[in-house]
Coordinates of C-alpha atoms in Angstrom, one line a residue:
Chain A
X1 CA 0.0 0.0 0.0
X2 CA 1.7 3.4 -0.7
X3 CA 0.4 7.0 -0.5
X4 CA -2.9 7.8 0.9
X5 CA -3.4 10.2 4.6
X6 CA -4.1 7.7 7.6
X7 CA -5.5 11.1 9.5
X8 CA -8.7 11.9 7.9
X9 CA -9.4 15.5 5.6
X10 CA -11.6 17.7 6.8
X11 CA -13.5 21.0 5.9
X12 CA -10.6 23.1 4.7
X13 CA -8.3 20.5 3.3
X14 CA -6.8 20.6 0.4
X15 CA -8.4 18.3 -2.4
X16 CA -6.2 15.3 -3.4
X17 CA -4.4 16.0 -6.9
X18 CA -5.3 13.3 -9.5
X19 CA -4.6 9.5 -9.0
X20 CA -1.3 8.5 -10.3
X21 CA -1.3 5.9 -13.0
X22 CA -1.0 2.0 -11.8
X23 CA -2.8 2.7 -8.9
X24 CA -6.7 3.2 -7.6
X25 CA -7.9 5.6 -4.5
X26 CA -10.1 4.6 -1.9
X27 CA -11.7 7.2 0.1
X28 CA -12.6 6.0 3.2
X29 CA -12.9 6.1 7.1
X30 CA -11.0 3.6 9.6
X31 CA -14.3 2.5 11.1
X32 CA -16.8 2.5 8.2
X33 CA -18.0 -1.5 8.0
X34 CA -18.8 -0.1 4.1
X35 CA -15.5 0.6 3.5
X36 CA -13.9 -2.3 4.8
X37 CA -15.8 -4.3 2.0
X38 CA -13.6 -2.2 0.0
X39 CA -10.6 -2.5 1.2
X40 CA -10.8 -6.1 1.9
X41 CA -11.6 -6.6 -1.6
X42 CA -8.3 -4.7 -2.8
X43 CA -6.0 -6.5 0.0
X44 CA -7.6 -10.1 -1.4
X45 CA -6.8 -9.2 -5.3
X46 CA -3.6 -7.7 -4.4
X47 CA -4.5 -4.6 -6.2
X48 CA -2.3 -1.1 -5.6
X49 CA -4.0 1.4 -4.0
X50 CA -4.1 4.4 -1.8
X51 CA -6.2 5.2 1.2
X52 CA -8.0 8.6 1.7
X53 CA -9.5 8.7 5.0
X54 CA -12.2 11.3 5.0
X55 CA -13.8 12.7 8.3
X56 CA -17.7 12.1 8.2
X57 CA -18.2 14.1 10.9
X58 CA -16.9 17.5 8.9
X59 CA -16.4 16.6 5.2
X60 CA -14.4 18.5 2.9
X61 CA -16.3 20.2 0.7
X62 CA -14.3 19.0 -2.3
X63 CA -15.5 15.3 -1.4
X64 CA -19.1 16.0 -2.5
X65 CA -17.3 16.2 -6.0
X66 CA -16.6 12.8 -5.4
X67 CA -19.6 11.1 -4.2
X68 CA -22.1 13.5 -4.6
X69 CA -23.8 12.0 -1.4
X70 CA -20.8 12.3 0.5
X71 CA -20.1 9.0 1.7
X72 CA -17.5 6.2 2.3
X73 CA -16.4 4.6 0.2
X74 CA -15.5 5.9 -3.0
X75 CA -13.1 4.6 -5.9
X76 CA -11.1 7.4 -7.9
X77 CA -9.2 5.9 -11.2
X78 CA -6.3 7.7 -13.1
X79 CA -8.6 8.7 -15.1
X80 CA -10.8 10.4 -12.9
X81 CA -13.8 7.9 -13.0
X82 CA -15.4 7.7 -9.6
X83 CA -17.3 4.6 -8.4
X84 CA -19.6 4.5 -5.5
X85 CA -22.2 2.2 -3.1
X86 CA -19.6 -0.4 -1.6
X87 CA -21.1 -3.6 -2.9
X88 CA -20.9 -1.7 -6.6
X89 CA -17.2 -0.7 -5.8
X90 CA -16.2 -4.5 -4.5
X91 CA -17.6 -6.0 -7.9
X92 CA -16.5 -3.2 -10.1
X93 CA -12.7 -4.2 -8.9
X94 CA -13.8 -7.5 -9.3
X95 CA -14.6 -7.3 -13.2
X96 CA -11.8 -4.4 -13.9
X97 CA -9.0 -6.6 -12.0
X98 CA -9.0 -10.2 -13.8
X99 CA -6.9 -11.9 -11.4
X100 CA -8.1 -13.3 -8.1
X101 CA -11.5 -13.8 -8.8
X102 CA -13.4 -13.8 -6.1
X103 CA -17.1 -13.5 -7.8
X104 CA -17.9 -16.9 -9.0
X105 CA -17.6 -17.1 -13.0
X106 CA -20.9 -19.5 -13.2
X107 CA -24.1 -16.6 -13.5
X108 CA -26.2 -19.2 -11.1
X109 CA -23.6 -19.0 -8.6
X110 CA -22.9 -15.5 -8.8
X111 CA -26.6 -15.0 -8.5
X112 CA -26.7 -16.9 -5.7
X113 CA -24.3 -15.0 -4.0
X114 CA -26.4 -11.9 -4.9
X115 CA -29.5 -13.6 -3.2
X116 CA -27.1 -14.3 -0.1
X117 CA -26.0 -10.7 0.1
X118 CA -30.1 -9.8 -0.1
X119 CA -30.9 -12.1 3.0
X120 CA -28.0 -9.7 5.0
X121 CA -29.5 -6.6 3.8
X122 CA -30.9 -6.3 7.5
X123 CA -28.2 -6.5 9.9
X124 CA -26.2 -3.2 8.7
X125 CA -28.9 -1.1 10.1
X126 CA -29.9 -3.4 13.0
X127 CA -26.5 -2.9 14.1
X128 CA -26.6 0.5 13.7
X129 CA -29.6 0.8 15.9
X130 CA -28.0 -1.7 18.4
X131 CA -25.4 1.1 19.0
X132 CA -27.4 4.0 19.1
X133 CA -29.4 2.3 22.3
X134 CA -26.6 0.9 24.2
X135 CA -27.9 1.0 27.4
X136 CA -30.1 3.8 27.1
X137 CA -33.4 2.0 26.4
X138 CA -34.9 -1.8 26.0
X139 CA -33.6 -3.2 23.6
X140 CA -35.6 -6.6 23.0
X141 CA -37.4 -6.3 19.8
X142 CA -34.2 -5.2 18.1
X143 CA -32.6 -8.4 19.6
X144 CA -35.4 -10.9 18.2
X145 CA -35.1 -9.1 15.1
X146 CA -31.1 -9.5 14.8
X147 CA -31.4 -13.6 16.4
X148 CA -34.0 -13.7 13.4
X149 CA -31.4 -12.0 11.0
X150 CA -28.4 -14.8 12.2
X151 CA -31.3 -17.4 12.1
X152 CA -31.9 -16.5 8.4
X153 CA -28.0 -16.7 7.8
X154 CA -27.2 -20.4 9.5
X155 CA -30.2 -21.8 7.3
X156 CA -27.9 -21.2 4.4
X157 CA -24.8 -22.3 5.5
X158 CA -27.0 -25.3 6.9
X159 CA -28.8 -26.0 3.7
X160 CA -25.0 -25.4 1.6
X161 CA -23.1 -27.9 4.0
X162 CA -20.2 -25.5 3.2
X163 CA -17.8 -23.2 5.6
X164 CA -18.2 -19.7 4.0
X165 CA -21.1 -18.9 1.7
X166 CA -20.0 -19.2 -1.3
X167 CA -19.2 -22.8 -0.6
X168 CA -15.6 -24.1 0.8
X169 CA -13.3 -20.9 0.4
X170 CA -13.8 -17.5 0.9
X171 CA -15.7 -15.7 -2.0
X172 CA -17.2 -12.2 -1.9
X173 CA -20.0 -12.7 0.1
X174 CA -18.2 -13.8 2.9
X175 CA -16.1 -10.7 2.1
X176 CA -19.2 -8.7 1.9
X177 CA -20.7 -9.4 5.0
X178 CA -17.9 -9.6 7.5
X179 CA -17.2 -6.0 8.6
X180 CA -20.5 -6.1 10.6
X181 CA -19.5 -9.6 12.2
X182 CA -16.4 -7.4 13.5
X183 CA -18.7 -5.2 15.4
X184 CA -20.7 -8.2 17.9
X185 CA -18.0 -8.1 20.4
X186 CA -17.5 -4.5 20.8
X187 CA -21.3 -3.9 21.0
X188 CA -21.7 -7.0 23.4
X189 CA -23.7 -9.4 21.2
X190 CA -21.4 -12.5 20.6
X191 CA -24.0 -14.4 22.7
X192 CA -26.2 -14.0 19.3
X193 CA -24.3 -16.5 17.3
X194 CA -24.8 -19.1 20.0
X195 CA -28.1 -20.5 18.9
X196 CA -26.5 -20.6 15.4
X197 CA -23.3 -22.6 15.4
X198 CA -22.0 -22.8 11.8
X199 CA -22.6 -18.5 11.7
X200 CA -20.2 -19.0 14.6
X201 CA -17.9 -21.5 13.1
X202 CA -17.9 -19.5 10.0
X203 CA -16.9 -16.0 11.9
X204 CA -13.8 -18.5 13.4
X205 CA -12.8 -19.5 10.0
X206 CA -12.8 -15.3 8.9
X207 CA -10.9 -14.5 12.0
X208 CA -8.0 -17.1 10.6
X209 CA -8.0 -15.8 6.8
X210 CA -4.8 -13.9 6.3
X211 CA -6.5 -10.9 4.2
X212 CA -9.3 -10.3 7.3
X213 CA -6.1 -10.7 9.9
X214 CA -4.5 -7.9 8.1
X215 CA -7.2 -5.4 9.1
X216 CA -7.8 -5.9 12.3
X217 CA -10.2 -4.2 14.6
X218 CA -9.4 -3.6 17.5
X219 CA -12.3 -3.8 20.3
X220 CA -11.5 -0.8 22.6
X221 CA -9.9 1.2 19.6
X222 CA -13.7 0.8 17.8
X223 CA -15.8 1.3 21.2
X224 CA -13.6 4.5 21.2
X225 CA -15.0 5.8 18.2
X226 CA -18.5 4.8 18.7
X227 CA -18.4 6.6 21.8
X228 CA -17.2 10.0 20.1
X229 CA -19.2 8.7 16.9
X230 CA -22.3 9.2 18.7
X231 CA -21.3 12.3 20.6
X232 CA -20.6 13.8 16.8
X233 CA -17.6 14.9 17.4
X234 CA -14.9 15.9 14.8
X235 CA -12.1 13.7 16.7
X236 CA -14.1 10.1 16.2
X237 CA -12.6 9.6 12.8
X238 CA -9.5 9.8 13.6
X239 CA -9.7 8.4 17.4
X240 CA -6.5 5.9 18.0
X241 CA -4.1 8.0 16.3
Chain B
X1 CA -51.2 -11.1 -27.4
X2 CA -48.1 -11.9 -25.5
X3 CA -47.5 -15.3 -24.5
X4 CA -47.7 -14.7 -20.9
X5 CA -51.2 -14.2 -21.3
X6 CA -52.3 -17.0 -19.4
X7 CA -54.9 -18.0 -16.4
X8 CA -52.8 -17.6 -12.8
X9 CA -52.6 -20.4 -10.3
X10 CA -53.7 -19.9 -7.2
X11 CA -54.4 -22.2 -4.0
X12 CA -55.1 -25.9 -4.5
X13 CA -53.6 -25.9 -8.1
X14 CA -51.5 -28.7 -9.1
X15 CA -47.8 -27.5 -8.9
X16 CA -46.3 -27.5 -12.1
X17 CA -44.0 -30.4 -13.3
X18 CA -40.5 -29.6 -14.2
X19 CA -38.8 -26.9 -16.6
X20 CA -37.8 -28.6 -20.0
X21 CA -34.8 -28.4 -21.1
X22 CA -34.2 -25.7 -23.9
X23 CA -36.4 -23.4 -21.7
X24 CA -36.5 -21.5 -18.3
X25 CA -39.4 -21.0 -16.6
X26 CA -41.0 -17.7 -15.2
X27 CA -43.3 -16.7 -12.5
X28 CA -44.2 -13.9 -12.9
X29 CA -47.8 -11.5 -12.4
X30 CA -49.0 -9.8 -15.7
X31 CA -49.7 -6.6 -14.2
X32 CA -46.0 -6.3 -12.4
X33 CA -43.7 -3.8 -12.4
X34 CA -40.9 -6.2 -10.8
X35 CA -41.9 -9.0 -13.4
X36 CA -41.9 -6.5 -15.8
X37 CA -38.4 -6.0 -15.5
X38 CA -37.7 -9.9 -16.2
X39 CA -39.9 -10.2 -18.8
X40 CA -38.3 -7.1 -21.1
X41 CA -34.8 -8.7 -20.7
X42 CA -36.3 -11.9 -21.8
X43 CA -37.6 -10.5 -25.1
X44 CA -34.9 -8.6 -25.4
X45 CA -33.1 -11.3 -25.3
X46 CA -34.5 -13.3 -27.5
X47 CA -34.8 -16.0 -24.5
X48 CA -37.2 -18.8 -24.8
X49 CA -38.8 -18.9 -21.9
X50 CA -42.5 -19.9 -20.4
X51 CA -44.6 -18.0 -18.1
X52 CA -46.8 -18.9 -15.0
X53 CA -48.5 -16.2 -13.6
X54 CA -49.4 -16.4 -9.6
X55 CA -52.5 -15.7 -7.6
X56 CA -50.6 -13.1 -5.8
X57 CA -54.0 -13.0 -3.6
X58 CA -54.5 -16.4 -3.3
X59 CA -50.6 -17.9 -3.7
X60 CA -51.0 -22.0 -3.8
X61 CA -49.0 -23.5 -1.6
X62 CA -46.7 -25.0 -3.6
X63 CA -45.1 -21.3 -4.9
X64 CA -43.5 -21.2 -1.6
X65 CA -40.7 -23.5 -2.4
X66 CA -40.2 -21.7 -5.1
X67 CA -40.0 -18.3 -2.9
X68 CA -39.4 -18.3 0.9
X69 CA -42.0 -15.3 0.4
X70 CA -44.4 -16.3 -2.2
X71 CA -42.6 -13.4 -4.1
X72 CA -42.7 -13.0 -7.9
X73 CA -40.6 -12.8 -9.8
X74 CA -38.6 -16.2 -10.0
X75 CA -37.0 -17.8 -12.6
X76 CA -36.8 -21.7 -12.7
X77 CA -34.3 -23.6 -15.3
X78 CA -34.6 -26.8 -16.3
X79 CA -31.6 -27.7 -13.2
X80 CA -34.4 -26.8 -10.8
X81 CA -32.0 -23.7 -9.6
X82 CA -34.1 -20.3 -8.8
X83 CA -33.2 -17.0 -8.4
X84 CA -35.6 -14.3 -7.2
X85 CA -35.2 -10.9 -6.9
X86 CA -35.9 -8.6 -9.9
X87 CA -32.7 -7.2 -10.3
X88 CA -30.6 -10.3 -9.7
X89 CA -33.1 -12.2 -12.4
X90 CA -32.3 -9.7 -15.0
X91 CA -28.6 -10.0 -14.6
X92 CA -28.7 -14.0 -14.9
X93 CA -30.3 -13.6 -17.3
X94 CA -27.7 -11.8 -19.1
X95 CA -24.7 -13.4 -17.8
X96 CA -26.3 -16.9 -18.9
X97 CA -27.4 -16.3 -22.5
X98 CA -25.6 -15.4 -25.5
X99 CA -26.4 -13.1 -28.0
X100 CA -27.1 -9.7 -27.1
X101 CA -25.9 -8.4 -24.0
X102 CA -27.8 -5.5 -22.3
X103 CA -25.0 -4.3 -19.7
X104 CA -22.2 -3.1 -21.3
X105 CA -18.8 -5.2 -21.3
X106 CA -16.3 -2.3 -19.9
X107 CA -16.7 -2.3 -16.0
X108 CA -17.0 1.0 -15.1
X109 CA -19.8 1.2 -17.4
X110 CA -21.3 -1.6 -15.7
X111 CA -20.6 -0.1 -12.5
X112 CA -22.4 3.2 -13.9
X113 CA -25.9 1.6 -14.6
X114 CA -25.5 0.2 -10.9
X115 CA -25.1 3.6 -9.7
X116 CA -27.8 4.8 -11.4
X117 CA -30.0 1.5 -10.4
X118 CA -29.5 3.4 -7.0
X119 CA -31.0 6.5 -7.5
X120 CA -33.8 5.4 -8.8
X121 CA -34.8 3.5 -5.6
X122 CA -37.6 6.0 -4.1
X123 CA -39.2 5.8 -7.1
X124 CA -41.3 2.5 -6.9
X125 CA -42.7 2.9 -3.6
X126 CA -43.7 6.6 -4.4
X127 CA -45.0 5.9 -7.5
X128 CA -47.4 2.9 -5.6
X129 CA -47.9 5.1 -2.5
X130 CA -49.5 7.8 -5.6
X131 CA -51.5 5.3 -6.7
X132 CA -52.6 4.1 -3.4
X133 CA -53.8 7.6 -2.1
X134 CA -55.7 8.5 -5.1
X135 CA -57.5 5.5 -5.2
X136 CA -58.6 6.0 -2.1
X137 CA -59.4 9.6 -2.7
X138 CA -56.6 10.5 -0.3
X139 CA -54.5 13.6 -1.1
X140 CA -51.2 13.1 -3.3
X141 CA -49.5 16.5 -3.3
X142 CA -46.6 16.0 -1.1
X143 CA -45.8 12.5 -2.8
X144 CA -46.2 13.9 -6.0
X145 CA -43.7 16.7 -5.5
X146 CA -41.1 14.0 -3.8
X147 CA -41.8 11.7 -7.2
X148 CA -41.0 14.7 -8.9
X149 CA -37.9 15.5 -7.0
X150 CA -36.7 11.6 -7.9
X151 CA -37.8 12.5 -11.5
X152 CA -35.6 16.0 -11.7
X153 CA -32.2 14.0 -10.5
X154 CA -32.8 11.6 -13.0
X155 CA -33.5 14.5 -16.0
X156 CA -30.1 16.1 -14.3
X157 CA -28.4 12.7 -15.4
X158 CA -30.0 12.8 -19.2
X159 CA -28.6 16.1 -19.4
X160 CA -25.0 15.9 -18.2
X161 CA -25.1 12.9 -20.0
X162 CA -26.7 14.1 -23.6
X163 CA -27.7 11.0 -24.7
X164 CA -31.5 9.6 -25.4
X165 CA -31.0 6.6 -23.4
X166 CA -29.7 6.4 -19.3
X167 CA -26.5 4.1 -20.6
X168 CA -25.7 6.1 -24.0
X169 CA -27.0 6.2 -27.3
X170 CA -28.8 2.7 -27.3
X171 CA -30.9 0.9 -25.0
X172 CA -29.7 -1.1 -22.4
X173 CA -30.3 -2.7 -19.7
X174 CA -30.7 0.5 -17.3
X175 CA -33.4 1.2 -19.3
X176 CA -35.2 -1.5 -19.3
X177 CA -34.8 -1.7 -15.5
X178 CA -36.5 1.9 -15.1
X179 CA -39.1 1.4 -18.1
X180 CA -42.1 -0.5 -15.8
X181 CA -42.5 2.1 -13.6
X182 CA -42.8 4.8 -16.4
X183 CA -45.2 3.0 -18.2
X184 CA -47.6 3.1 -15.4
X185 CA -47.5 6.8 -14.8
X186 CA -50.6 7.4 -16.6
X187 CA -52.6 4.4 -15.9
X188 CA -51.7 5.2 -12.8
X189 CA -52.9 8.9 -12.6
X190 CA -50.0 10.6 -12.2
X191 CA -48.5 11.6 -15.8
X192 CA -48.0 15.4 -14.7
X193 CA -45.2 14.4 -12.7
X194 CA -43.0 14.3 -15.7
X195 CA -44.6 17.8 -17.1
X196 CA -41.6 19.7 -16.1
X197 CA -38.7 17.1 -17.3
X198 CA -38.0 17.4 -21.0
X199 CA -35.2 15.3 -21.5
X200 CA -37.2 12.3 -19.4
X201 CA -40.2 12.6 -21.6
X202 CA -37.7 12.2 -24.6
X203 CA -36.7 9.3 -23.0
X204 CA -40.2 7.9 -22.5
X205 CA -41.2 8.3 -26.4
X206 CA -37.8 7.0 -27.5
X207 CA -38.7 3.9 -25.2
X208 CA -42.1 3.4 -26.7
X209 CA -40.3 3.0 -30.1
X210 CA -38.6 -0.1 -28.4
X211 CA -39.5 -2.9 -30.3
X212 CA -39.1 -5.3 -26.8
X213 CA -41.0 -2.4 -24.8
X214 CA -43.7 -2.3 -27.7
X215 CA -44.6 -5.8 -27.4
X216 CA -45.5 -5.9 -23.7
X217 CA -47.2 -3.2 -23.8
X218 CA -50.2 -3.5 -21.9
X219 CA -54.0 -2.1 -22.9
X220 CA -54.8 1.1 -20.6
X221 CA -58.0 -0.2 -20.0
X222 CA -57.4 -3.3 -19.1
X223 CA -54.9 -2.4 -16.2
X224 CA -57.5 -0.2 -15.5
X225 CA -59.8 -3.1 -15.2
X226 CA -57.0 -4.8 -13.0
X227 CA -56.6 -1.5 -10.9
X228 CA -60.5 -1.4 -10.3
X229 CA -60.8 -5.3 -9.3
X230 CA -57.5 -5.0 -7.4
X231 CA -58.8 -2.4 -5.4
X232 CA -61.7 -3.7 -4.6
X233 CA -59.5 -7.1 -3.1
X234 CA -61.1 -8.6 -6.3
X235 CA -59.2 -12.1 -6.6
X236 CA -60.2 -12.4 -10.0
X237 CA -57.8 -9.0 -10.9
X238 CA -55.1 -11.0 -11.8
X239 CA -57.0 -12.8 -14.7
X240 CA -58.6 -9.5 -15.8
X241 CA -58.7 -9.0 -19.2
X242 CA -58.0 -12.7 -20.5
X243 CA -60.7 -14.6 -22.8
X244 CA -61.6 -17.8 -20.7

């Protein structure tokens, strides 16, 4: 990996100057589960790249340029053209970077890893709402919704008979769908994969994949951010450095 | 008359025997936008395919092992595999067949249409929540003027684009994934919303001219005929319109 600002721009930064040929930007944020998709996706193909870390808490104006929505992530080529929505970004390099295929080449199975990534379309914002009421109010519905979400998940890997769900190595829906797994022990819900053992088994087998092991999370570095995430303030971005 | 003009099953029909080979099978609703979707790529395709249209009042039993959710639409092949899910079908479709292909080859092209996919996302539940409020004589104005907010980003595209169609010069498969719900605008009551978007109502005429669009077509009254029985929780809507 070379180039790219670990500290994240703000308002008032300087845009980034053009992307230099042979390699592809990612603008992103430490923490973003989005983002990760990404970058896991890049690490896995081996492609060359450089991070931008942009702080969603006071984007630079020149970032709505980018990604007119202003969010993470975002691909810039050296030749400008900008790709956004993370799961569009992870199959985009898929498709533009031959090597390393991690979509399946077969359309069935490739639309079965579409379906997969359809039954997980839940949990992102179940998560997000699992954060935003630590401790402040009952949270029981949105835990029999989430054991419902996991339920949903084992039936597949049950009905496959495989390890990840793609079938017996990692693919891109395993890739796809991992950055949220990351966030159970921090927000205190690793009990919810008890009642579904090969979710569990499966999260084991991510933990030991070299490309996942390469970006770790750290549990007190994320609950470090959440806590100044949900305060709002300027510093969460960037918390750890 | 297309050939998915045919009776829908409902509860206590006989599930249907397996797809033959040469063929996929699709369930699909004659009056759906989703379906709709799967059945312009089909044609456009030139994909030989059969149709079995679904009760979606009265699902028989057997549809759901065909969708966890009784949802249409699914395509079946003749290897028994399914895949539901508009979007996904429509891509499976083109992945798996030869001939014409409706997303373009380069990636970032590809990656484009996706993008754009996304923007249009508001649009089918306002468009439904329109026709849902007039019909039941409920006021529309505020989800009119959201529709029409959905409709000005998607002129804004057409003109920093400058092309006819939302993925260049031709049609593709973008366009084809927007088309249902623009064909329902007036049917549906709600054709002003594109009053103030030129480039979108350019885009509407050059889409009637669509020889795959032109042949699914359906009759303005009878979708009006659904849309009354529908309504009205009229089982028989489905089946509107078809000689017995």
């Amino acid at each position: 990996m070379s180039g790219g600002t670990v500290r994240s721009l703000g308002k008032g930064s300087a845009p980034p100057g053009p992307v230099p040929e042979g390699l592809i930007r990612v603008y992103s944020m430490r923490f973003c589960p989005y983002a990760k998709r990404t970058l896991l996706v890049l690490r896995a193909k081996g492609i060359r790249h450089e991070v931008i870390n942009i702080n969603l808490k006071n984007k630079p104006e020149w970032f709505f340029k980018k990604n007119p929505l202003g969010l993470v992530p975002v691909l810039e080529t050296s030749l400008g053209q900008l790709v956004y929505e993370s799961a569009i970004t992870c199959e985009y390099l898929d498709e533009a970077y031959p090597e390393k295929k991690l979509l399946p080449g077969d359309p069935y199975e490739k639309a079965c890893q579409k379906m997969v990534f359809e039954s997980f379309s839940k949990v992102p914002s179940l998560m997000v709402s699992f954060l935003r009421k630590q401790n402040k109010e009952d949270c029981s519905d949105l835990k029999e919704e989430l054991h419902k979400e996991f339920s949903k998940l084992e039936e597949i890997l049950t009905n496959k008979k495989t390890t990840f769900f793609g079938g017996n190595s990692l693919s891109m829906i395993d890739y796809l769908i991992w950055p949220w797994f990351e966030w159970l022990e921090a927000l205190e819900l690793n009990e919810y994969v008890d009642h579904t053992p090969n979710l569990k088994l499966w999260m084991a087998s991510m933990k030991n994949d070299p490309i996942v092991s390469s970006l770790p999370t750290d549990v007190k570095t994320l609950r470090g951010f959440f806590n100044l995430y949900l305060q709002n303030s300027p510093e969460a971005c960037d918390y750890g450095l | 008359m297309t050939d998915d003009a045919t009776r829908t099953l409902g509860k206590g029909s006989i599930p249907p025997g397996p797809v033959p080979e040469g063929i996929i099978r699709l369930y699909s609703m004659r009056f759906c936008p989703y379906a709709h979707r799967t059945r312009l790529v089909l044609r456009a395709k030139g994909i030989r395919h059969e149709v079995i249209n679904i009760n979606l009042r009265n699902k028989p039993e057997w549809y759901f092992t065909k969708h966890p959710f009784g949802q249409i639409p699914v395509l079946e092949n003749s290897k028994c595999q399914l895949i539901y899910e508009s979007v996904i079908a429509c891509e499976y479709l083109d992945d798996a067949y030869p001939g014409r292909k409706l997303y373009p080859y380069d990636p970032y092209e590809r990656a484009r249409q996706k993008m754009l996919l996304e923007l249009f996302y508001k649009v089918p539940h306002l468009t439904k929540e329109c026709l849902v409020a007039l019909r039941c004589g409920r006021d529309c104005a505020d989800l009119k003027l959201a529709l029409r907010q959905e409709f000005c980003n998607l002129e804004e595209i057409l003109g920093y684009q400058n092309t006819v169609f939302f993925g260049g010069d031709c049609i593709s498969m973008i366009d084809y994934l927007f088309w249902p719900w623009f064909e329902r605008l007036d049917v549906y009551g709600i054709a002003d919303c594109v009053n103030h978007t030129p480039a979108l109502r350019l885009w509407i005429a050059a889409m009637k001219q669509d020889p795959t669009v032109c042949s699914l077509l359906t009759d303005k009254n009878t979708f009006l005929g659904f849309l009354n029985l529908y309504f009205q929780n009229n089982p028989g809507a489905f089946d509107y319109g078809l000689s017995c």
